[in-house]
Coordinates of N, CA and C in Angstrom, one line a residue:
X3 N 194.9 185.1 354.3 CA 195.2 185.7 353.0 C 196.1 184.7 352.2
X4 N 195.7 184.4 351.0 CA 196.5 183.6 350.1 C 197.5 184.5 349.3
X5 N 198.7 184.1 349.5 CA 199.8 184.9 348.8 C 200.4 184.1 347.7
X6 N 200.5 184.8 346.5 CA 201.1 184.2 345.3 C 202.4 184.9 344.9
X7 N 203.2 184.2 344.3 CA 204.4 184.8 343.6 C 204.1 184.7 342.1
X8 N 204.0 185.8 341.5 CA 203.6 185.8 340.1 C 204.2 186.9 339.3
X9 N 204.0 187.0 338.0 CA 204.6 188.0 337.1 C 203.7 189.2 337.0
X10 N 204.3 190.4 337.0 CA 203.6 191.6 336.7 C 204.1 192.1 335.4
X11 N 203.2 192.3 334.4 CA 203.7 192.7 333.1 C 203.9 194.1 332.9
X12 N 205.0 194.5 332.3 CA 205.4 195.8 332.0 C 205.8 195.8 330.5
X13 N 206.2 197.0 330.0 CA 206.8 197.0 328.7 C 205.7 197.4 327.7
X14 N 206.1 197.4 326.4 CA 205.2 197.8 325.3 C 204.5 196.6 324.7
X15 N 203.7 196.9 323.7 CA 203.1 195.8 322.9 C 204.2 195.1 322.2
X16 N 204.1 193.8 322.2 CA 205.1 192.9 321.6 C 206.5 193.0 322.1
X17 N 206.7 193.7 323.3 CA 208.0 193.8 323.9 C 207.8 193.7 325.4
X18 N 207.4 192.5 325.9 CA 207.0 192.3 327.3 C 208.3 192.4 328.2
X19 N 208.0 192.8 329.4 CA 209.0 192.8 330.5 C 208.3 192.6 331.7
X20 N 208.7 191.7 332.6 CA 208.0 191.3 333.7 C 208.8 191.5 335.0
X21 N 208.0 191.8 336.1 CA 208.6 191.8 337.4 C 208.0 190.6 338.2
X22 N 208.9 189.9 338.9 CA 208.4 188.8 339.8 C 208.0 189.5 341.1
X23 N 206.7 189.3 341.4 CA 206.2 190.0 342.6 C 205.5 189.0 343.5
X24 N 205.4 189.4 344.8 CA 204.6 188.7 345.8 C 203.4 189.5 346.0
X25 N 202.2 188.9 345.8 CA 200.9 189.7 345.8 C 199.8 188.8 346.4
X26 N 198.8 189.5 347.0 CA 197.6 188.8 347.4 C 196.9 188.2 346.2
X27 N 196.5 187.0 346.3 CA 195.9 186.3 345.1 C 194.7 186.9 344.6
X28 N 194.0 187.7 345.4 CA 192.7 188.4 345.0 C 193.0 189.7 344.2
X29 N 194.2 190.1 344.1 CA 194.5 191.4 343.4 C 194.6 191.2 341.9
X30 N 194.5 192.3 341.2 CA 194.7 192.2 339.7 C 196.1 191.8 339.4
X31 N 196.3 191.5 338.1 CA 197.6 191.1 337.6 C 198.6 192.2 337.8
X32 N 198.3 193.4 337.5 CA 199.2 194.5 337.7 C 198.8 195.4 338.8
X33 N 198.1 194.8 339.8 CA 197.6 195.6 341.0 C 198.7 195.8 342.0
X34 N 198.3 196.2 343.2 CA 199.2 196.5 344.3 C 199.9 195.3 344.8
X35 N 201.2 195.4 345.0 CA 202.0 194.2 345.3 C 202.5 194.3 346.7
X36 N 202.9 193.2 347.3 CA 203.5 193.2 348.7 C 205.0 193.5 348.5
X37 N 205.6 192.8 347.6 CA 207.0 193.0 347.4 C 207.4 192.5 346.0
X38 N 208.4 193.2 345.4 CA 209.0 192.8 344.1 C 210.3 192.1 344.4
X39 N 210.4 190.9 343.9 CA 211.6 190.1 344.2 C 212.5 189.8 343.0
X40 N 212.1 190.3 341.9 CA 212.9 190.0 340.7 C 212.4 190.5 339.4
X41 N 213.1 190.3 338.3 CA 212.7 190.7 337.0 C 212.9 189.5 336.0
X42 N 212.1 189.6 334.9 CA 212.3 188.6 333.9 C 212.0 189.3 332.5
X43 N 213.0 189.2 331.7 CA 213.0 189.9 330.3 C 213.1 188.8 329.3
X44 N 212.0 188.3 328.7 CA 212.2 187.3 327.7 C 212.7 187.7 326.3
X45 N 212.8 189.0 326.1 CA 213.2 189.6 324.8 C 214.7 189.5 324.6
X46 N 215.4 189.4 325.7 CA 216.9 189.4 325.5 C 217.3 188.0 325.1
X47 N 218.5 187.8 324.6 CA 219.0 186.5 324.2 C 220.3 186.3 325.0
X48 N 220.5 185.4 325.9 CA 219.4 184.6 326.5 C 218.5 185.4 327.4
X49 N 217.4 184.9 327.8 CA 216.4 185.7 328.6 C 217.1 186.1 329.9
X50 N 216.8 187.3 330.3 CA 217.3 187.8 331.6 C 216.3 187.4 332.7
X51 N 216.9 186.6 333.7 CA 216.1 186.2 334.8 C 217.0 186.6 336.0
X52 N 216.5 187.5 336.8 CA 217.2 188.0 338.0 C 216.2 188.0 339.2
X53 N 216.3 187.0 340.1 CA 215.4 186.8 341.2 C 216.3 186.8 342.5
X54 N 215.8 187.6 343.5 CA 216.5 187.7 344.8 C 216.2 186.3 345.5
X55 N 217.2 185.5 345.5 CA 217.1 184.1 346.0 C 216.6 184.1 347.5
X56 N 217.2 185.0 348.2 CA 216.9 185.0 349.7 C 215.4 185.3 349.9
X57 N 214.9 186.3 349.2 CA 213.5 186.7 349.4 C 212.6 185.7 348.8
X58 N 212.9 185.0 347.7 CA 212.1 184.0 347.1 C 212.0 182.8 348.0
X59 N 213.1 182.4 348.6 CA 213.0 181.3 349.6 C 212.3 181.7 350.8
X60 N 212.3 182.9 351.3 CA 211.6 183.3 352.4 C 210.1 183.2 352.1
X61 N 209.6 183.7 351.0 CA 208.2 183.7 350.7 C 207.7 182.3 350.4
X62 N 208.5 181.5 349.8 CA 208.1 180.0 349.7 C 208.0 179.4 351.1
X63 N 208.9 179.8 352.0 CA 208.9 179.2 353.3 C 207.7 179.6 354.1
X64 N 207.2 180.8 353.9 CA 206.0 181.2 354.7 C 204.7 180.8 353.9
X65 N 204.8 180.1 352.8 CA 203.6 179.5 352.2 C 203.1 180.2 350.9
X66 N 203.9 181.1 350.4 CA 203.5 181.7 349.1 C 203.5 180.7 348.0
X67 N 202.5 180.7 347.1 CA 202.4 179.7 346.0 C 202.9 180.4 344.7
X68 N 203.9 179.8 344.1 CA 204.3 180.4 342.8 C 203.3 180.0 341.7
X69 N 203.2 181.0 340.7 CA 202.4 180.6 339.5 C 203.2 179.7 338.7
X70 N 202.6 179.1 337.6 CA 203.3 178.1 336.8 C 204.5 178.8 336.2
X71 N 204.4 180.0 335.7 CA 205.5 180.7 335.0 C 206.6 180.9 336.0
X72 N 206.3 181.4 337.2 CA 207.3 181.7 338.2 C 207.9 180.4 338.7
X73 N 207.1 179.4 338.8 CA 207.7 178.1 339.2 C 208.8 177.6 338.3
X74 N 208.5 177.8 337.0 CA 209.5 177.4 336.0 C 210.8 178.3 336.1
X75 N 210.6 179.6 336.4 CA 211.7 180.5 336.5 C 212.5 180.1 337.8
X76 N 211.8 179.8 338.8 CA 212.5 179.4 340.1 C 213.3 178.1 339.9
X77 N 212.8 177.2 339.0 CA 213.5 175.9 338.8 C 214.8 176.2 337.9
X78 N 214.6 177.2 337.0 CA 215.8 177.5 336.1 C 216.9 178.1 336.9
X79 N 216.5 179.0 337.8 CA 217.5 179.7 338.7 C 218.1 178.8 339.8
X80 N 217.4 177.7 340.1 CA 217.8 176.8 341.1 C 217.3 177.2 342.5
X81 N 216.5 178.2 342.6 CA 216.0 178.6 343.9 C 214.9 177.6 344.5
X82 N 214.1 177.0 343.6 CA 213.1 176.1 344.1 C 213.8 174.8 344.6
X83 N 214.9 174.4 344.0 CA 215.6 173.2 344.4 C 216.3 173.5 345.8
X84 N 216.8 174.7 345.9 CA 217.4 175.1 347.2 C 216.4 175.1 348.3
X85 N 215.2 175.6 348.0 CA 214.1 175.7 349.0 C 213.7 174.3 349.4
X86 N 213.6 173.4 348.5 CA 213.2 172.0 348.8 C 214.4 171.2 349.4
X87 N 215.6 171.7 349.3 CA 216.7 171.0 349.9 C 217.3 169.9 349.1
X88 N 217.0 170.0 347.8 CA 217.6 169.0 346.8 C 219.0 169.3 346.6
X89 N 219.9 168.3 346.7 CA 221.3 168.4 346.5 C 221.7 167.9 345.1
X90 N 222.7 168.5 344.5 CA 223.2 168.0 343.2 C 222.5 168.5 342.0
X91 N 221.5 169.4 342.2 CA 220.8 169.9 341.1 C 221.4 171.2 340.7
X92 N 221.9 171.3 339.5 CA 222.5 172.6 339.0 C 221.5 173.5 338.4
X93 N 221.6 174.8 338.6 CA 220.7 175.7 337.9 C 221.0 175.7 336.4
X94 N 219.9 175.9 335.7 CA 220.0 175.9 334.2 C 220.1 177.3 333.6
X95 N 220.3 178.2 334.5 CA 220.3 179.6 334.1 C 221.5 179.9 333.1
X96 N 221.2 180.4 331.9 CA 222.3 180.8 331.0 C 222.5 182.3 331.2
X97 N 223.8 182.7 331.2 CA 224.1 184.2 331.3 C 224.9 184.6 330.1
X98 N 224.8 185.8 329.8 CA 225.6 186.4 328.7 C 227.0 186.3 329.1
X99 N 227.9 186.1 328.1 CA 229.3 186.2 328.3 C 229.7 187.6 328.2
X100 N 229.9 188.2 329.4 CA 230.2 189.6 329.5 C 231.5 190.0 328.9
X101 N 232.5 189.1 329.0 CA 233.8 189.4 328.4 C 233.8 189.4 326.9
X102 N 233.1 188.5 326.3 CA 233.0 188.4 324.9 C 232.2 189.6 324.3
X103 N 231.1 190.0 325.1 CA 230.4 191.2 324.7 C 231.2 192.4 324.7
X104 N 232.0 192.6 325.8 CA 232.9 193.7 325.9 C 233.9 193.8 324.8
X105 N 234.5 192.6 324.5 CA 235.5 192.5 323.5 C 234.9 192.9 322.1
X106 N 233.7 192.4 321.9 CA 233.0 192.8 320.6 C 232.7 194.3 320.5
X107 N 232.3 194.8 321.6 CA 232.1 196.3 321.7 C 233.3 197.1 321.4
X108 N 234.5 196.7 322.1 CA 235.7 197.3 321.8 C 236.2 197.2 320.4
X109 N 236.0 196.1 319.8 CA 236.4 195.9 318.4 C 235.5 196.8 317.5
X110 N 234.3 196.9 317.8 CA 233.4 197.8 317.0 C 233.8 199.2 317.1
X111 N 234.2 199.7 318.3 CA 234.6 201.0 318.6 C 235.9 201.3 317.8
X112 N 236.8 200.3 317.9 CA 238.1 200.4 317.2 C 237.9 200.5 315.7
X113 N 237.0 199.7 315.1 CA 236.8 199.8 313.7 C 236.2 201.1 313.3
X114 N 235.3 201.7 314.1 CA 234.7 203.0 313.8 C 235.8 204.1 313.9
X115 N 236.7 204.0 314.9 CA 237.8 204.9 315.0 C 238.8 204.8 313.9
X116 N 239.1 203.6 313.5 CA 240.0 203.4 312.3 C 239.4 204.0 311.0
X117 N 238.1 203.8 310.9 CA 237.4 204.3 309.7 C 237.4 205.8 309.7
X118 N 237.2 206.4 310.9 CA 237.2 207.9 311.0 C 238.6 208.4 310.7
X119 N 239.7 207.8 311.2 CA 241.0 208.2 310.9 C 241.3 208.1 309.4
X120 N 240.9 207.1 308.8 CA 241.1 206.9 307.3 C 240.4 208.0 306.6
X121 N 239.2 208.3 306.9 CA 238.4 209.4 306.3 C 239.1 210.7 306.5
X122 N 239.6 210.9 307.7 CA 240.3 212.2 308.0 C 241.5 212.3 307.2
X123 N 242.3 211.2 307.0 CA 243.5 211.3 306.2 C 243.2 211.5 304.8
X124 N 242.2 210.8 304.2 CA 241.8 211.1 302.8 C 241.3 212.5 302.6
X125 N 240.6 213.1 303.6 CA 240.2 214.5 303.4 C 241.4 215.4 303.4
X126 N 242.4 215.1 304.3 CA 243.6 215.9 304.3 C 244.4 215.9 303.0
X127 N 244.4 214.7 302.4 CA 245.1 214.5 301.1 C 244.4 215.3 300.0
X128 N 243.1 215.2 300.0 CA 242.3 215.9 299.0 C 242.5 217.4 299.2
X129 N 242.5 217.9 300.4 CA 242.6 219.3 300.7 C 244.0 219.8 300.2
X130 N 245.1 219.0 300.5 CA 246.4 219.3 300.1 C 246.5 219.4 298.5
X131 N 245.9 218.4 297.9 CA 245.9 218.4 296.4 C 245.2 219.7 295.8
X132 N 244.0 220.0 296.5 CA 243.3 221.2 296.1 C 244.1 222.5 296.2
X133 N 244.8 222.6 297.4 CA 245.7 223.7 297.6 C 246.8 223.8 296.6
X134 N 247.4 222.6 296.3 CA 248.5 222.6 295.3 C 248.0 223.0 293.9
X135 N 246.8 222.6 293.6 CA 246.3 222.9 292.3 C 245.9 224.4 292.2
X136 N 245.4 224.9 293.3 CA 245.1 226.4 293.4 C 246.4 227.2 293.4
X137 N 247.5 226.7 294.0 CA 248.8 227.4 294.0 C 249.4 227.4 292.5
X138 N 249.2 226.3 291.8 CA 249.7 226.3 290.4 C 248.9 227.2 289.5
X139 N 247.6 227.4 289.7 CA 246.8 228.3 288.9 C 247.1 229.8 289.2
X140 N 247.4 230.2 290.4 CA 247.5 231.6 290.7 C 248.7 232.3 290.0
X141 N 249.9 231.7 289.9 CA 250.9 232.4 289.1 C 250.6 232.5 287.6
X142 N 249.9 231.6 287.1 CA 249.5 231.7 285.6 C 248.6 232.9 285.4
X143 N 247.7 233.2 286.4 CA 246.7 234.3 286.2 C 247.4 235.6 286.5
X144 N 248.4 235.7 287.4 CA 249.0 236.9 287.7 C 249.6 237.6 286.5
X145 N 250.4 237.0 285.7 CA 251.0 237.7 284.5 C 250.0 238.2 283.6
X146 N 248.9 237.5 283.4 CA 247.8 237.9 282.5 C 247.2 239.3 283.0
X147 N 247.1 239.5 284.3 CA 246.5 240.7 284.8 C 247.5 241.9 284.6
X148 N 248.8 241.6 284.6 CA 249.8 242.7 284.5 C 249.8 243.2 283.0
X149 N 249.5 242.4 282.1 CA 249.6 242.8 280.7 C 248.5 243.6 280.2

């Protein structure tokens, strides 16, 4: 049985999402798989590539052949170089800066909270002005009713 490591397409039209799977080469693209060893999301910036290195190296070791796309992903993550025993080759995988993303999210939340506080304070001032204006008008109307 010829075993391949290839991509299984998921997602919607124009929004692809892939799973890296080990499958019999005679099966359909989205058919029954032997094992899922990772995910690939090209729509994120930078692209999300998460492959279980241990399982990928195991399947390469027992003779599974990667497709061209998976071969390129394995080179990016550095798993193929590790399998071949090449030293000094750094993975080219780019990851999101989680700290910068968290800081940006906190800044956005703080800006929204500040805006809400400002709106609440403006509403309180307008309500106080409306109550003061209503209080000024009430005494003027009261003597008119007595007469």
